[in-house]
Amino acid sequence: MPTTPEPQLGRMLYSSEAIAARVAEIAAELNRRFAGRHAVVVAVLKGATVFLSDLLRRLTFPLSVDFVRIASYGTGTRPGEIRFIKDVELPLEGRDVIVVDDIVDTGGTLERLKQALAGHRPGSITTVALLRRAPKRRLPPTLDLVGFELESDEFVAGYGIDCAERFRELAAIHAVARS
Ligand code: IMP
Ligand code: MG
């Protein structure tokens, strides 16, 4: 009986040490920008959870944490709607919101998430992602802070990021072959 092929883990792209060092730099920048303010950190489930947990423990300004989970529907040629599977629970009106995501490809999902969050009338929205794929298909700039510019077209997984719900538990980020 044929079985679904398992995704194959490829070479390591970012070690856990390299990730930790970059997360510390991103945290330092956020600490500068948000010193003395009370921000709401909104993380995108599920891929951003490992990045979030490392980032959070390095932040020194007062903050609250919330989560969204979204699904996006595109037609291939037109950007899709985003639908909240789980919306924020905290009030965002007048607040400084920091959106934390795992990987941005075209930026379409994050841009639409930003528009949806803007409906809550926050005081500001700052977007942070650990990875951004090289700007071949990039839509207008959305990201304020990025960990690593991913030069490769390969699919990646690890450090919270999945390939078909696998590999989130890995401490490093690897390329994966989708067969
Ligand atoms: P967008 O093109 O920026 O809207 O990317 C949509 C979503 O695709 C991201 O939020 C990721 O969850 C997912 N994604 C893009 N590239 C990868 C990858 O290499 N590994 C795992 N997920 C990815
Ligand atoms: Mg995502």
Short mmCIF file of C-alpha atoms and ligand atoms in Angstrom, two decimals:
data_model
loop_
_atom_site.label_atom_id
_atom_site.label_comp_id
_atom_site.label_asym_id
_atom_site.label_seq_id
_atom_site.Cartn_x
_atom_site.Cartn_y
_atom_site.Cartn_z
CA MET A 1 0.00 0.00 0.00
CA PRO A 2 1.48 3.40 -0.95
CA THR A 3 2.21 5.72 1.93
CA THR A 4 2.50 9.49 1.88
CA PRO A 5 6.20 10.32 1.48
CA GLU A 6 7.72 11.83 4.58
CA PRO A 7 9.31 15.24 4.05
CA GLN A 8 13.08 14.86 4.05
CA LEU A 9 15.17 17.10 6.25
CA GLY A 10 17.95 18.83 4.30
CA ARG A 11 21.01 20.79 5.32
CA MET A 12 21.02 23.17 8.25
CA LEU A 13 20.61 26.83 7.25
CA TYR A 14 20.59 28.59 10.65
CA SER A 15 22.07 27.00 13.77
CA SER A 16 20.43 27.43 17.16
CA GLU A 17 23.42 29.61 18.18
CA ALA A 18 22.99 31.88 15.14
CA ILE A 19 19.26 32.14 15.81
CA ALA A 20 19.81 32.95 19.50
CA ALA A 21 22.28 35.70 18.62
CA ARG A 22 19.90 37.27 16.10
CA VAL A 23 16.91 36.99 18.46
CA ALA A 24 18.95 38.88 21.07
CA GLU A 25 19.63 41.66 18.53
CA ILE A 26 15.96 41.91 17.59
CA ALA A 27 15.00 42.03 21.27
CA ALA A 28 17.55 44.80 21.89
CA GLU A 29 16.03 46.85 19.06
CA LEU A 30 12.50 46.33 20.41
CA ASN A 31 13.70 47.25 23.90
CA ARG A 32 15.03 50.53 22.49
CA ARG A 33 11.85 51.30 20.57
CA PHE A 34 9.36 50.38 23.29
CA ALA A 35 11.17 51.39 26.48
CA GLY A 36 8.63 52.48 29.08
CA ARG A 37 5.61 51.68 26.88
CA HIS A 38 3.12 48.89 27.48
CA ALA A 39 2.89 46.96 24.22
CA VAL A 40 0.73 44.04 23.13
CA VAL A 41 2.74 41.28 21.43
CA VAL A 42 0.49 39.43 18.96
CA ALA A 43 2.02 36.18 17.72
CA VAL A 44 0.78 34.20 14.75
CA LEU A 45 0.04 30.55 15.57
CA LYS A 46 1.56 28.12 15.24
CA GLY A 47 4.88 28.81 13.54
CA ALA A 48 5.91 31.84 15.59
CA THR A 49 5.62 30.19 19.01
CA VAL A 50 9.25 29.13 19.46
CA PHE A 51 10.57 32.48 18.20
CA LEU A 52 8.05 34.22 20.48
CA SER A 53 9.13 32.32 23.58
CA ASP A 54 12.81 33.11 23.05
CA LEU A 55 12.09 36.74 22.14
CA LEU A 56 9.73 37.35 25.08
CA ARG A 57 12.32 36.38 27.67
CA ARG A 58 14.65 39.08 26.36
CA LEU A 59 12.11 41.92 26.35
CA THR A 60 12.35 44.46 29.15
CA PHE A 61 9.37 46.78 28.58
CA PRO A 62 5.91 46.08 30.03
CA LEU A 63 3.89 43.91 27.67
CA SER A 64 0.92 41.63 27.23
CA VAL A 65 0.76 38.62 24.90
CA ASP A 66 -2.01 37.51 22.58
CA PHE A 67 -2.30 35.09 19.66
CA VAL A 68 -4.03 34.97 16.30
CA ARG A 69 -4.42 32.03 14.03
CA ILE A 70 -5.31 32.78 10.44
CA ALA A 71 -6.07 31.01 7.23
CA SER A 72 -5.58 32.75 3.90
CA TYR A 73 -7.48 32.04 0.73
CA GLY A 74 -5.96 33.03 -2.59
CA THR A 75 -7.01 32.17 -6.12
CA GLY A 76 -3.46 31.93 -7.38
CA THR A 77 -3.64 35.26 -9.18
CA ARG A 78 -5.54 37.31 -6.63
CA PRO A 79 -4.51 37.70 -3.01
CA GLY A 80 -7.04 35.95 -0.81
CA GLU A 81 -9.02 37.06 2.17
CA ILE A 82 -7.67 36.20 5.55
CA ARG A 83 -9.98 34.53 7.98
CA PHE A 84 -9.32 34.47 11.69
CA ILE A 85 -9.47 30.96 13.07
CA LYS A 86 -8.60 32.64 16.37
CA ASP A 87 -8.78 36.41 16.73
CA VAL A 88 -7.10 38.49 19.43
CA GLU A 89 -8.75 38.47 22.83
CA LEU A 90 -7.17 41.58 24.34
CA PRO A 91 -8.43 45.06 23.42
CA LEU A 92 -5.95 46.71 21.03
CA GLU A 93 -7.46 50.18 20.82
CA GLY A 94 -4.78 52.81 21.33
CA ARG A 95 -2.15 50.16 22.11
CA ASP A 96 1.29 49.63 20.58
CA VAL A 97 0.96 46.27 18.83
CA ILE A 98 3.98 44.13 17.91
CA VAL A 99 3.10 41.37 15.45
CA VAL A 100 5.46 38.37 15.64
CA ASP A 101 5.51 35.90 12.72
CA ASP A 102 7.80 33.10 11.62
CA ILE A 103 8.47 33.49 7.90
CA VAL A 104 7.33 36.01 5.34
CA ASP A 105 7.31 34.98 1.71
CA THR A 106 5.34 37.43 -0.46
CA GLY A 107 4.23 39.39 2.59
CA GLY A 108 0.62 39.06 1.52
CA THR A 109 -0.59 37.25 4.62
CA LEU A 110 1.13 39.65 6.99
CA GLU A 111 -0.12 42.69 5.08
CA ARG A 112 -3.72 41.48 5.31
CA LEU A 113 -3.27 40.61 8.97
CA LYS A 114 -2.01 44.15 9.56
CA GLN A 115 -5.08 45.57 7.82
CA ALA A 116 -7.36 43.38 9.93
CA LEU A 117 -5.61 44.43 13.17
CA ALA A 118 -5.84 48.08 12.09
CA GLY A 119 -9.61 47.66 12.42
CA HIS A 120 -9.06 47.46 16.19
CA ARG A 121 -7.62 51.01 16.04
CA PRO A 122 -4.27 50.32 17.74
CA GLY A 123 -1.95 53.23 18.41
CA SER A 124 0.77 51.61 16.26
CA ILE A 125 1.59 48.31 14.56
CA THR A 126 5.17 47.02 14.33
CA THR A 127 5.82 43.81 12.42
CA VAL A 128 8.61 41.35 13.20
CA ALA A 129 9.45 38.09 11.44
CA LEU A 130 12.34 35.72 11.98
CA LEU A 131 12.78 34.95 8.27
CA ARG A 132 11.99 36.70 5.03
CA ARG A 133 12.39 35.03 1.69
CA ALA A 134 14.40 36.94 -0.94
CA PRO A 135 12.28 39.60 -2.61
CA LYS A 136 11.38 37.90 -5.89
CA ARG A 137 7.65 38.05 -5.40
CA ARG A 138 7.54 40.53 -2.57
CA LEU A 139 4.53 42.80 -2.23
CA PRO A 140 4.95 46.35 -0.84
CA PRO A 141 7.16 46.39 2.28
CA THR A 142 5.39 45.34 5.42
CA LEU A 143 8.11 44.20 7.78
CA ASP A 144 9.74 46.50 10.31
CA LEU A 145 12.22 43.97 11.74
CA VAL A 146 13.52 40.78 10.18
CA GLY A 147 15.87 38.16 11.58
CA PHE A 148 17.34 36.62 8.45
CA GLU A 149 16.94 37.26 4.73
CA LEU A 150 16.51 33.79 3.25
CA GLU A 151 18.37 33.79 -0.06
CA SER A 152 17.33 30.29 -1.03
CA ASP A 153 14.05 29.28 -2.64
CA GLU A 154 14.02 26.08 -0.62
CA PHE A 155 11.23 25.34 1.81
CA VAL A 156 12.47 25.55 5.40
CA ALA A 157 11.43 24.03 8.73
CA GLY A 158 12.50 23.92 12.35
CA TYR A 159 12.44 26.34 15.30
CA GLY A 160 8.63 26.33 15.26
CA ILE A 161 8.30 26.36 11.47
CA ASP A 162 6.71 23.25 9.99
CA CYS A 163 6.67 21.28 6.81
CA ALA A 164 3.36 19.40 6.74
CA GLU A 165 3.22 19.72 10.57
CA ARG A 166 6.66 18.17 10.98
CA PHE A 167 9.95 19.48 12.38
CA ARG A 168 8.65 22.31 14.60
CA GLU A 169 10.64 20.85 17.50
CA LEU A 170 14.06 21.22 15.86
CA ALA A 171 16.38 23.76 17.49
CA ALA A 172 17.91 24.82 14.15
CA ILE A 173 16.30 25.81 10.84
CA HIS A 174 16.83 23.39 7.96
CA ALA A 175 15.97 23.13 4.29
CA VAL A 176 13.38 20.43 3.55
CA ALA A 177 12.67 18.50 0.39
CA ARG A 178 8.96 18.18 -0.33
CA SER A 179 8.54 15.08 -2.44
P1 IMP B 1 3.20 34.91 2.42
O1 IMP B 1 3.53 34.61 0.95
O2 IMP B 1 4.15 35.94 2.97
O3 IMP B 1 1.77 35.31 2.58
O4 IMP B 1 3.48 33.56 3.23
C1 IMP B 1 2.45 32.78 3.73
C2 IMP B 1 2.87 31.75 4.76
O5 IMP B 1 3.52 30.67 4.09
C3 IMP B 1 3.84 32.13 5.87
O6 IMP B 1 3.22 32.73 6.96
C4 IMP B 1 4.36 30.77 6.29
O7 IMP B 1 3.54 30.21 7.28
C5 IMP B 1 4.26 29.94 5.03
N1 IMP B 1 5.58 29.66 4.48
C6 IMP B 1 6.23 30.31 3.49
N2 IMP B 1 7.43 29.76 3.24
C7 IMP B 1 7.57 28.74 4.12
C8 IMP B 1 8.63 27.78 4.38
O8 IMP B 1 9.70 27.74 3.73
N3 IMP B 1 8.39 26.89 5.40
C9 IMP B 1 7.25 26.88 6.13
N4 IMP B 1 6.24 27.76 5.92
C10 IMP B 1 6.40 28.68 4.93
MG MG B 2 2.70 31.71 9.09
#
